[in-house]
Amino acid sequence: MDTVILESPADKKQKGTKTKFVFSFHEGDGKNKQLLGGKGANLCEMTQIGLNVPPGFVISTDACLTYLDTNNKQLPAGLIEEVKDHIKHVEVASRKKFGDPTNPLLVSVRSGSAMSMPGMMDTILNLGLNSKTLKGLIQQTGNERFGYDAYRRFIQLFGKVALGVPDEKFDKHFEEVKKRAGVKVDVGLNTEDLMEISERFLGVVKEYTGKPFPEDVFEQLEIAIKAVFNSWMGKRAIDYRREFKITPEMANGTAVNVVTMVFGNMGNDCATGVGFTRDPGTGENVMFGEYLTNAQGEDVVAGIRTPKPVVQLADEMPDLYKQLEELRNKLEAHYKEVQDFEYTIEKGVLYCLQTRNGKMNTTALVRTSIEMEKEGLITRDQALLRVKPEMLEQLLHPRLDSNHNVEPLAKGLPASPGAASGHVVFDADRAELLGHTGEKLILVREETKPEDIHGFFASQGILTSRGGKTSHAAVVARGMGKPCVAGAEGIEVDVKLRQAKIGDKVLHEGDYITIDGGTGNVYQGIIPTVEPVFSEELKILLSWADEKATLKVYANADTPDGAEKASSFGAMGIGLCRTERMFNGTDRLPIVIEMILADTNEDRQVALDRLELIQRQDFKEIFLAMAPRPVTVRLLDPPIHEFLPNEDVLRDEIEHLMHLKTTISGVNNLFSSLRLLNADVSIAEKSSAPFNGKGEELIEQAIEKKQKMLKKVHELHEVNPMLGHRGVRLGITLSQIYKMQIKAILEAAADCQLAKADVRPEIMVPQVVKTEELIEVKKFVNEIQAEIEADKKIKLNFKFGTMMEAVRACLEASELASVAQFFSFGTNDLTQATFSFSREDAENKFLPYYINNGILKDNPFEVLDVKGVGKLMKMAVEGGRQTNPDLKIGICGEHGGHPESIMFCHKIGLNYVSCSSLRVPIARLAVAHAKLGESNYSSN
Amino acid sequence: MDTVILESPADKKQKGTKTKFVFSFHEGDGKNKQLLGGKGANLCEMTQIGLNVPPGFVISTDACLTYLDTNNKQLPAGLIEEVKDHIKHVEVASRKKFGDPTNPLLVSVRSGSAMSMPGMMDTILNLGLNSKTLKGLIQQTGNERFGYDAYRRFIQLFGKVALGVPDEKFDKHFEEVKKRAGVKVDVGLNTEDLMEISERFLGVVKEYTGKPFPEDVFEQLEIAIKAVFNSWMGKRAIDYRREFKITPEMANGTAVNVVTMVFGNMGNDCATGVGFTRDPGTGENVMFGEYLTNAQGEDVVAGIRTPKPVVQLADEMPDLYKQLEELRNKLEAHYKEVQDFEYTIEKGVLYCLQTRNGKMNTTALVRTSIEMEKEGLITRDQALLRVKPEMLEQLLHPRLDSNHNVEPLAKGLPASPGAASGHVVFDADRAELLGHTGEKLILVREETKPEDIHGFFASQGILTSRGGKTSHAAVVARGMGKPCVAGAEGIEVDVKLRQAKIGDKVLHEGDYITIDGGTGNVYQGIIPTVEPVFSEELKILLSWADEKATLKVYANADTPDGAEKASSFGAMGIGLCRTERMFNGTDRLPIVIEMILADTNEDRQVALDRLELIQRQDFKEIFLAMAPRPVTVRLLDPPIHEFLPNEDVLRDEIEHLMHLKTTISGVNNLFSSLRLLNADVSIAEKSSAPFNGKGEELIEQAIEKKQKMLKKVHELHEVNPMLGHRGVRLGITLSQIYKMQIKAILEAAADCQLAKADVRPEIMVPQVVKTEELIEVKKFVNEIQAEIEADKKIKLNFKFGTMMEAVRACLEASELASVAQFFSFGTNDLTQATFSFSREDAENKFLPYYINNGILKDNPFEVLDVKGVGKLMKMAVEGGRQTNPDLKIGICGEHGGHPESIMFCHKIGLNYVSCSSLRVPIARLAVAHAKLGESNYSSN
């Protein structure tokens, strides 16, 4: 099942392909990569825009296909004649002569297909060398050692690549000579050594091929061309194309590039160098690079001489520096991109050998984008498109100083980006306690649960030994913008002993560690971090993005602080404010538990009334922070058992209390006995205050309370909590909670409105599957709204809508839109339901296998599954808009911050995406990209 | 928001309605219920087919609407004249005269709209009575007491219904007279009492209305007609129409029926009776009913006289009996249904007062269907349609003898039909042990788990105190066709004490109980049961159904016995053979656990090889039992942790063993000490065989094994097992299991094929969401198939397909169909995923609330959710058939046995439904109904 199928040249012929096979760099079509290969087309383009490229020509891929189609591997008729013609032109241009013993023209021969296929075939350098032209080369360079070095290299490379002689045949002799000469590195060999090696290599070729090494330079060239053509159907190339799924439509056949060799080592008027048209580290608009005079490129690599910064060339060769400046301007003017180029100066002539778009870090990319737009080189759209949204990630988190040389202690999954150092702490309560003293902490847990939330607040970063990139720890940390390394399986946490084992190392509470959430590495001790900078250029770029985009970017934020942060990152609203996060504060959780344990509705209401006042204040602050932008508040979503302690913990606590009780009563009995013996026990009693009736009573009460909790935990236990009694199901059956939350939201809105603040709350119902559910909650809203409006004599301004996170909601979208004023896709849950994958279980058990074995291309919890989940979303958008064309639709799952997923959201016509604050800049750029890419995708 | 809107009579006029308002029973259109009301049309129809209906006429609904449309409530012009005309005709026909003092014509007046609205208005009987005609009535009947009784009833009824006098005004006087007369029941009153009551009632009317009771019979009639018309817009009627959503299109206005009163109590040539045209209990083709001579209908009700069976009439009034026979034949010939009719014989003349379709039990319905078809009364299609599929349920299970008078001890949900008695047993192991001795058992558990499966096999029925109608216990019991009462919350099971508490009663192991899975009742002791009969008539009916239907009916069966049973119920294949059921047998579970605990792949393979041999034998037997019908084998679906014991149980066991170990070493230490004292402990040692080194060692091994299990349980723990590591996910990542199962299936098939049996296995993969998963499993199949075919030199004949139970599978159906040869909808899981409802949690927590409060119409796990789940199914069918028009598609969820859901499956073009064996007959009838109902639904 080979995917590589050659198009028959006969077919091509019928299509009327012209029979010209060879193109000089002046005549080749710089855009026709199919015909000339990428490299060939590039050389043509460089030549034609006026860069001084060493003279040369390209033999087309058509020639290759025609050659491969012949049974006896004959070069197409006329090809050699064409090649010879072009060699003549090259001789004229280079003022050298192919095969000439005094002024020899040497060329490089290399393959090049339409797609880059690194390593498919080696380049042959210095073709045209033979025993006679060698003398010419030595004469030209005045460097005999260089001449023989070039010669022995050419014999080996040609022997191997063009004649098929195995490398080890040559290596054997090379090693023998090196040994005899007593040198360890190649550069230690002197001219005589290299002469001997050249002789031996000629002998190897003769022995292996049965023929002497070809002295005729045209014979060399013909053999080399055939070798390049044959390499297209070599095993290495076929495997490569299969591996990377390169079809004939993408690349068919290889071209051959024949280019004049130029030498930077022919004297002090020669040099070789590499350069960037701007500084790739900072983006500053200055030429950047290094060079060496009288040297070849490989001298830089060998490290014998230290290259000089390019500015020195201005002193050393002022005229050439000026030419280099011109080259730089030509390159940017033509390519509209920072270029990474290679050049050689041969006898005072500057040749440009290669150029390509320069790789830069994000800082430089952003700066050059802004500056190139200001210089008129590129448009704003182009400036926006130059920066891939994901690249902004680097700019938004503290990262480790790149100069550290510390080996990681352990490795986990990079679950939330950024780096942080702090004292190890093993539980959330402890973290909160230590956090108050201002300590920097890293919370280390086997895995985290909602009740650990205060520990997150108190810590600089989170490290878990279980769970994936979408585990609770990862999701919450990302939401808070704190670094997290998850699932570092090598770490064994022992909470009771307050220590963790990593192999034979032991981390104790208080030890310093550093985590890197961008790589997943965990280090012992403190490694300095670099703080992120939100540069002026980035701000400009994002403002351009905002102008361009149609999709709005909201943030997910649950607290007043979070809202401020979202705002500072440019969020245009809050798309998801999770009310349950507010329940987990240490001042709230006890009230929540009281509410859950309440025996009567009245008791429950007392607790809820207290919670209402707290939530109302939260909402007020969040609404005001965002005014006049919308704040979408999701009513309680998780099942209430998530607020109760874990069953095992409760059991342990009860056991411990029981034990304590026994001890106390034992001591009390002892005192009684002593008293019977008329002993004076008053001092002992005083010094053991807890050991009296009162203490026993308190312990009994504590036991009773814990047992009640345990009973409730059992009562509320669910087999599949993900699909259990939660969201609107809970909201309807235990309606007091939703009523409290709705009241808190609307009272907060009323307070703000009365204070003339233009707040825009939006009430969102989670887990909806039936329109009737939404109608039921709408009834609560209507009642409470009417009460408040009558009471305060105002008209409340808010929206009512639904999460779209259950499959059935998507299927019933048109009905839901008759009640909901907005939809918000919760793609985390929707993905779970669509795949029947429990995220937590999947990421621990089978998802890695699925991705590694190609059953899934991506983790669907990271990259939106367009084919499945996306289909449901599209149905829902169509259904909803059918009923209400103005329906506001957004997404608040984690995918809302993922550029590829944002592209899809744009495509299906959403109004906004909502993501964690830290991803807001990325999303802002991505929504602009989506808009700019509109023409690149069909609507299906 | 009143849904009752009257069509304006002006509108009606424009449509050219004729102005005739009154229709005699001879002229009215028996099909025009809109115009004549249901009752009126019925009387017309009865008259026109030649039944001797008492003469009368109908005043149309048009008259009613016209009347109501006038501001001053005037009867339409000419109406009274028409009525008087018709009264004349009635007088002729009845040979009586309206208002005549010697031979008075009395009539009943009653309302009747197009829709039955019971209780909307009372009937007025004996209209036409006044102080003069009363004498005539007494003369006619020769019964003065009867005359006054009729009179006082008429005054009260007319007073109340037509004149609006409150009942309590009359009741007061009635009670006074009764008190004075010293009687407790009405029949105790004598003529004089009734005369006094009549007088008093006349006074009441005069006092309340200010006018004397109308003596003019035409005035009585006019008042009555107006009262009936007015009743249409009375509060009672409006409320009723709103409640039952009766729109004007369904019924608009009421007709008035005026019918001659006939009396069965005018002498010994009079009688009254009720009859069925066939025996509604057995279906036998004989007249069935009772009568009383010289009596009115209410005499039967009052219970003063015992009615006689209708056959006695043949002796008593042979001629009339003959007329009754004729009536019966006419009724069946016309209505093509068994009729339930009422008649009165007045002075030797038989009148038919009413007829309607007779209600029958299923046995009778099936028998009459077959016989009426044979008699040529109805067609086969009609015969099939007479029996609603669900009704067959009664015929398929043992049921409690209806004569028992035992009060239930507790009540749960009717989770699997049928009744059973047996000894209480509280755990599966115990059940298996006792079952071997032939004991009848009822397994009583808090809830059941897969590891209890051997307990199901050993028991006659299952009773649980937790879980709903789709809990594990319910599903498995239904699958096995065993009765189950689930979620009987009043029962507290204590396994350790081997007892259960119900209130203050305690059930001990071994006590007898009886459960009725059809009602959910639980009884103490043994209540006799009646075995089901699969009658010849039922067999015929089902064979007709099979001929008619296009949808095939398969059964779900997991064992050779199950396959035999399925076959006996007429299953045309097995649609779901769950391989994991085979793992739970006591001879297999230990091997399965060994497989799960294996440390190396080699050890795992050893266990799997043993399992393979067992499964292979199972498959062989099942395939052969069904040959040449298909058997669809589902590869392992549940997560493997389901085969391990529960965590709590393991903990207890380990604790127990630890304790034992301590005890033993204590005893050993004691022996050692004694030995040091030179005591002779040999006898003691002998009598305590376990207390030696060997015993300790064994216990240590046991502890080690249990601890290993516990570790594995932890390792395999899942947060949401429903969405966890199961099905194809498990099959791919732990591929040895699937390979074993595939091998067992194909080897079994090969064995059968070699023995010339035409077996048709179909391999089905569960939980598929991506085509790549299916491709992966297909690879295993291909490899194993190739091996076996090469080895045995045969060509295996089987199919490969996928469950459609994850939402994403439905969305990717067109791709899946390129690999799968069949689809089978697993609507249980699909419903869970579509709703994001975990079945077990939903049915315990919020589903009852949802259904009781109208948020959901039905339990979606019982009735297929056409709008949500159905939409996905439809998409999948369309997608799959697009790729492969011949794709075989079925359903194997529980909905496959539900008639309404079957209708949907037929509609979207499935090929088969598969359900539990016991529901196969129901499904066979339902698929025929679906075919017959084809024209009744649109394809959208």
GROMACS .gro file of N, CA and C in nm, chain A residues 715-725 728-729 732-733 767 769-770 772-773 806-808 811-812 815 833-838 840-841 845-846 849-850 854-856 865 867-868 871-872 875, chain B residues 715-725 728-729 732-733 767 769-770 772-773 806-808 811-812 815 833-838 840-841 845-846 849-850 854-856 865 867-868 871-872 875:
model
  282
  715GLU      N    1  -2.515   0.867   5.152
  715GLU     CA    2  -2.645   0.896   5.092
  715GLU      C    3  -2.628   0.961   4.956
  716LEU      N    4  -2.529   1.047   4.947
  716LEU     CA    5  -2.510   1.123   4.823
  716LEU      C    6  -2.417   1.053   4.725
  717HIS      N    7  -2.363   0.938   4.766
  717HIS     CA    8  -2.268   0.869   4.679
  717HIS      C    9  -2.327   0.844   4.540
  718GLU      N   10  -2.246   0.863   4.440
  718GLU     CA   11  -2.291   0.837   4.304
  718GLU      C   12  -2.193   0.747   4.231
  719VAL      N   13  -2.248   0.664   4.144
  719VAL     CA   14  -2.165   0.570   4.070
  719VAL      C   15  -2.085   0.646   3.964
  720ASN      N   16  -2.151   0.737   3.896
  720ASN     CA   17  -2.086   0.817   3.793
  720ASN      C   18  -2.118   0.964   3.817
  721PRO      N   19  -2.046   1.026   3.910
  721PRO     CA   20  -2.083   1.163   3.949
  721PRO      C   21  -2.088   1.261   3.830
  722MET      N   22  -2.005   1.234   3.732
  722MET     CA   23  -2.004   1.317   3.611
  722MET      C   24  -2.143   1.326   3.549
  723LEU      N   25  -2.217   1.217   3.557
  723LEU     CA   26  -2.349   1.211   3.494
  723LEU      C   27  -2.458   1.207   3.601
  724GLY      N   28  -2.427   1.262   3.717
  724GLY     CA   29  -2.517   1.242   3.829
  724GLY      C   30  -2.607   1.359   3.861
  725HIS      N   31  -2.629   1.372   3.992
  725HIS     CA   32  -2.726   1.470   4.041
  725HIS      C   33  -2.657   1.605   4.054
  728VAL      N   34  -2.849   2.163   3.657
  728VAL     CA   35  -2.991   2.199   3.665
  728VAL      C   36  -3.073   2.089   3.732
  729ARG      N   37  -3.025   1.965   3.725
  729ARG     CA   38  -3.097   1.855   3.792
  729ARG      C   39  -3.104   1.881   3.941
  732ILE      N   40  -3.316   2.208   4.018
  732ILE     CA   41  -3.462   2.196   4.018
  732ILE      C   42  -3.511   2.115   4.137
  733THR      N   43  -3.440   2.005   4.168
  733THR     CA   44  -3.491   1.918   4.274
  733THR      C   45  -3.461   1.975   4.413
  767GLN      N   46  -2.587   2.206   3.248
  767GLN     CA   47  -2.632   2.065   3.232
  767GLN      C   48  -2.773   2.049   3.175
  769VAL      N   49  -3.076   1.960   2.944
  769VAL     CA   50  -3.102   1.867   2.833
  769VAL      C   51  -3.242   1.883   2.776
  770LYS      N   52  -3.330   1.948   2.852
  770LYS     CA   53  -3.469   1.960   2.807
  770LYS      C   54  -3.514   2.105   2.826
  772GLU      N   55  -3.790   2.203   2.917
  772GLU     CA   56  -3.869   2.212   3.039
  772GLU      C   57  -3.782   2.248   3.160
  773GLU      N   58  -3.659   2.202   3.160
  773GLU     CA   59  -3.570   2.235   3.272
  773GLU      C   60  -3.544   2.385   3.275
  806ALA      N   61  -2.451   1.921   2.729
  806ALA     CA   62  -2.502   1.785   2.716
  806ALA      C   63  -2.542   1.769   2.570
  807VAL      N   64  -2.525   1.648   2.520
  807VAL     CA   65  -2.553   1.622   2.379
  807VAL      C   66  -2.697   1.658   2.345
  808ARG      N   67  -2.786   1.622   2.435
  808ARG     CA   68  -2.926   1.642   2.404
  808ARG      C   69  -2.961   1.790   2.389
  811LEU      N   70  -2.919   1.880   2.044
  811LEU     CA   71  -3.022   1.823   1.957
  811LEU      C   72  -3.155   1.897   1.973
  812GLU      N   73  -3.171   1.966   2.085
  812GLU     CA   74  -3.298   2.034   2.112
  812GLU      C   75  -3.278   2.187   2.106
  815GLU      N   76  -3.564   2.446   2.028
  815GLU     CA   77  -3.661   2.468   2.136
  815GLU      C   78  -3.598   2.549   2.249
  833ALA      N   79  -1.922   1.361   2.695
  833ALA     CA   80  -2.046   1.291   2.662
  833ALA      C   81  -2.042   1.239   2.519
  834THR      N   82  -1.981   1.314   2.429
  834THR     CA   83  -1.979   1.273   2.289
  834THR      C   84  -1.893   1.149   2.270
  835PHE      N   85  -1.782   1.144   2.343
  835PHE     CA   86  -1.691   1.030   2.332
  835PHE      C   87  -1.725   0.919   2.432
  836SER      N   88  -1.812   0.947   2.528
  836SER     CA   89  -1.829   0.858   2.642
  836SER      C   90  -1.694   0.835   2.711
  837PHE      N   91  -1.614   0.939   2.717
  837PHE     CA   92  -1.486   0.934   2.788
  837PHE      C   93  -1.500   1.017   2.915
  838SER      N   94  -1.469   0.959   3.028
  838SER     CA   95  -1.454   1.039   3.149
  838SER      C   96  -1.314   1.095   3.143
  840GLU      N   97  -1.103   1.238   3.347
  840GLU     CA   98  -1.005   1.196   3.447
  840GLU      C   99  -0.957   1.054   3.423
  841ASP      N  100  -1.055   0.967   3.391
  841ASP     CA  101  -1.018   0.826   3.372
  841ASP      C  102  -0.943   0.808   3.240
  845LYS      N  103  -0.579   0.647   3.182
  845LYS     CA  104  -0.578   0.507   3.140
  845LYS      C  105  -0.547   0.487   2.992
  846PHE      N  106  -0.631   0.534   2.904
  846PHE     CA  107  -0.613   0.491   2.766
  846PHE      C  108  -0.583   0.602   2.666
  849TYR      N  109  -0.231   0.610   2.514
  849TYR     CA  110  -0.213   0.502   2.418
  849TYR      C  111  -0.280   0.537   2.285
  850TYR      N  112  -0.401   0.590   2.295
  850TYR     CA  113  -0.477   0.623   2.174
  850TYR      C  114  -0.402   0.725   2.089
  854GLY      N  115  -0.205   0.663   1.718
  854GLY     CA  116  -0.276   0.720   1.604
  854GLY      C  117  -0.424   0.691   1.597
  855ILE      N  118  -0.481   0.636   1.706
  855ILE     CA  119  -0.625   0.614   1.703
  855ILE      C  120  -0.696   0.748   1.717
  856LEU      N  121  -0.638   0.836   1.796
  856LEU     CA  122  -0.682   0.975   1.800
  856LEU      C  123  -0.564   1.063   1.759
  865ASP      N  124  -1.274   1.844   1.895
  865ASP     CA  125  -1.303   1.737   1.798
  865ASP      C  126  -1.408   1.788   1.700
  867LYS      N  127  -1.503   1.696   1.409
  867LYS     CA  128  -1.587   1.600   1.340
  867LYS      C  129  -1.703   1.549   1.426
  868GLY      N  130  -1.679   1.534   1.554
  868GLY     CA  131  -1.784   1.485   1.643
  868GLY      C  132  -1.850   1.598   1.720
  871LYS      N  133  -1.965   1.885   1.514
  871LYS     CA  134  -2.089   1.862   1.439
  871LYS      C  135  -2.210   1.895   1.526
  872LEU      N  136  -2.203   1.854   1.651
  872LEU     CA  137  -2.313   1.885   1.743
  872LEU      C  138  -2.324   2.037   1.763
  875MET      N  139  -2.488   2.192   1.466
  875MET     CA  140  -2.633   2.166   1.469
  875MET      C  141  -2.701   2.262   1.567
 1655GLU      N  142  -0.581   0.051   4.185
 1655GLU     CA  143  -0.517   0.087   4.059
 1655GLU      C  144  -0.622   0.106   3.950
 1656LEU      N  145  -0.722   0.021   3.953
 1656LEU     CA  146  -0.822   0.023   3.847
 1656LEU      C  147  -0.939   0.116   3.880
 1657HIS      N  148  -0.936   0.174   3.998
 1657HIS     CA  149  -1.048   0.259   4.038
 1657HIS      C  150  -1.075   0.368   3.934
 1658GLU      N  151  -1.201   0.393   3.908
 1658GLU     CA  152  -1.237   0.497   3.813
 1658GLU      C  153  -1.338   0.592   3.874
 1659VAL      N  154  -1.327   0.718   3.836
 1659VAL     CA  155  -1.418   0.819   3.889
 1659VAL      C  156  -1.557   0.800   3.829
 1660ASN      N  157  -1.560   0.775   3.700
 1660ASN     CA  158  -1.687   0.754   3.630
 1660ASN      C  159  -1.676   0.627   3.545
 1661PRO      N  160  -1.693   0.512   3.607
 1661PRO     CA  161  -1.669   0.387   3.535
 1661PRO      C  162  -1.752   0.374   3.406
 1662MET      N  163  -1.868   0.435   3.408
 1662MET     CA  164  -1.955   0.434   3.290
 1662MET      C  165  -1.881   0.488   3.167
 1663LEU      N  166  -1.796   0.586   3.190
 1663LEU     CA  167  -1.726   0.652   3.081
 1663LEU      C  168  -1.577   0.619   3.086
 1664GLY      N  169  -1.545   0.504   3.144
 1664GLY     CA  170  -1.406   0.476   3.173
 1664GLY      C  171  -1.339   0.381   3.077
 1665HIS      N  172  -1.251   0.302   3.136
 1665HIS     CA  173  -1.164   0.213   3.058
 1665HIS      C  174  -1.238   0.083   3.031
 1668VAL      N  175  -1.421  -0.114   2.371
 1668VAL     CA  176  -1.311  -0.121   2.275
 1668VAL      C  177  -1.184  -0.054   2.328
 1669ARG      N  178  -1.201   0.043   2.419
 1669ARG     CA  179  -1.085   0.108   2.479
 1669ARG      C  180  -0.998   0.005   2.552
 1672ILE      N  181  -0.850  -0.259   2.299
 1672ILE     CA  182  -0.731  -0.220   2.222
 1672ILE      C  183  -0.608  -0.211   2.311
 1673THR      N  184  -0.626  -0.153   2.430
 1673THR     CA  185  -0.508  -0.131   2.515
 1673THR      C  186  -0.464  -0.259   2.585
 1707GLN      N  187  -1.872   0.024   2.247
 1707GLN     CA  188  -1.817   0.155   2.289
 1707GLN      C  189  -1.734   0.227   2.183
 1709VAL      N  190  -1.607   0.484   1.919
 1709VAL     CA  191  -1.632   0.626   1.887
 1709VAL      C  192  -1.555   0.671   1.764
 1710LYS      N  193  -1.454   0.594   1.724
 1710LYS     CA  194  -1.371   0.635   1.611
 1710LYS      C  195  -1.352   0.516   1.518
 1712GLU      N  196  -1.100   0.441   1.360
 1712GLU     CA  197  -0.969   0.381   1.385
 1712GLU      C  198  -0.976   0.270   1.489
 1713GLU      N  199  -1.066   0.283   1.584
 1713GLU     CA  200  -1.079   0.177   1.685
 1713GLU      C  201  -1.127   0.049   1.619
 1746ALA      N  202  -2.221   0.512   2.166
 1746ALA     CA  203  -2.160   0.640   2.203
 1746ALA      C  204  -2.209   0.742   2.101
 1747VAL      N  205  -2.229   0.863   2.147
 1747VAL     CA  206  -2.282   0.967   2.059
 1747VAL      C  207  -2.194   0.984   1.936
 1748ARG      N  208  -2.063   0.981   1.960
 1748ARG     CA  209  -1.973   1.009   1.850
 1748ARG      C  210  -1.982   0.906   1.739
 1751LEU      N  211  -2.231   1.014   1.504
 1751LEU     CA  212  -2.187   1.128   1.423
 1751LEU      C  213  -2.086   1.085   1.317
 1752GLU      N  214  -2.024   0.971   1.338
 1752GLU     CA  215  -1.922   0.925   1.244
 1752GLU      C  216  -1.969   0.800   1.169
 1755GLU      N  217  -1.836   0.687   0.815
 1755GLU     CA  218  -1.701   0.629   0.813
 1755GLU      C  219  -1.702   0.489   0.874
 1773ALA      N  220  -2.552   0.883   2.755
 1773ALA     CA  221  -2.459   0.982   2.702
 1773ALA      C  222  -2.533   1.103   2.645
 1774THR      N  223  -2.647   1.079   2.585
 1774THR     CA  224  -2.720   1.189   2.523
 1774THR      C  225  -2.776   1.283   2.629
 1775PHE      N  226  -2.822   1.225   2.739
 1775PHE     CA  227  -2.879   1.306   2.847
 1775PHE      C  228  -2.773   1.349   2.949
 1776SER      N  229  -2.655   1.290   2.942
 1776SER     CA  230  -2.560   1.302   3.052
 1776SER      C  231  -2.623   1.258   3.184
 1777PHE      N  232  -2.703   1.154   3.176
 1777PHE     CA  233  -2.764   1.095   3.296
 1777PHE      C  234  -2.697   0.961   3.320
 1778SER      N  235  -2.644   0.940   3.438
 1778SER     CA  236  -2.602   0.807   3.476
 1778SER      C  237  -2.728   0.735   3.522
 1780GLU      N  238  -2.806   0.466   3.686
 1780GLU     CA  239  -2.820   0.425   3.826
 1780GLU      C  240  -2.843   0.545   3.918
 1781ASP      N  241  -2.767   0.653   3.891
 1781ASP     CA  242  -2.780   0.770   3.977
 1781ASP      C  243  -2.912   0.842   3.950
 1785LYS      N  244  -3.203   0.933   4.211
 1785LYS     CA  245  -3.200   1.069   4.264
 1785LYS      C  246  -3.306   1.161   4.204
 1786PHE      N  247  -3.298   1.188   4.075
 1786PHE     CA  248  -3.382   1.296   4.025
 1786PHE      C  249  -3.485   1.255   3.920
 1789TYR      N  250  -3.856   1.261   4.024
 1789TYR     CA  251  -3.904   1.399   4.035
 1789TYR      C  252  -3.932   1.458   3.896
 1790TYR      N  253  -3.841   1.433   3.806
 1790TYR     CA  254  -3.856   1.486   3.670
 1790TYR      C  255  -3.985   1.436   3.604
 1794GLY      N  256  -4.342   1.652   3.524
 1794GLY     CA  257  -4.363   1.684   3.383
 1794GLY      C  258  -4.242   1.740   3.312
 1795ILE      N  259  -4.124   1.734   3.375
 1795ILE     CA  260  -4.005   1.783   3.304
 1795ILE      C  261  -3.968   1.681   3.197
 1796LEU      N  262  -3.987   1.554   3.231
 1796LEU     CA  263  -3.978   1.448   3.131
 1796LEU      C  264  -4.112   1.376   3.124
 1805ASP      N  265  -3.620   0.805   2.373
 1805ASP     CA  266  -3.632   0.950   2.355
 1805ASP      C  267  -3.613   0.984   2.207
 1807LYS      N  268  -3.686   1.236   2.026
 1807LYS     CA  269  -3.640   1.370   1.988
 1807LYS      C  270  -3.488   1.386   2.002
 1808GLY      N  271  -3.430   1.322   2.103
 1808GLY     CA  272  -3.287   1.336   2.123
 1808GLY      C  273  -3.212   1.214   2.071
 1811LYS      N  274  -3.294   1.117   1.722
 1811LYS     CA  275  -3.235   1.201   1.617
 1811LYS      C  276  -3.094   1.149   1.582
 1812LEU      N  277  -3.020   1.111   1.686
 1812LEU     CA  278  -2.886   1.056   1.662
 1812LEU      C  279  -2.895   0.924   1.585
 1815MET      N  280  -2.965   0.993   1.225
 1815MET     CA  281  -2.843   1.041   1.159
 1815MET      C  282  -2.751   0.924   1.128
   0.00000   0.00000   0.00000
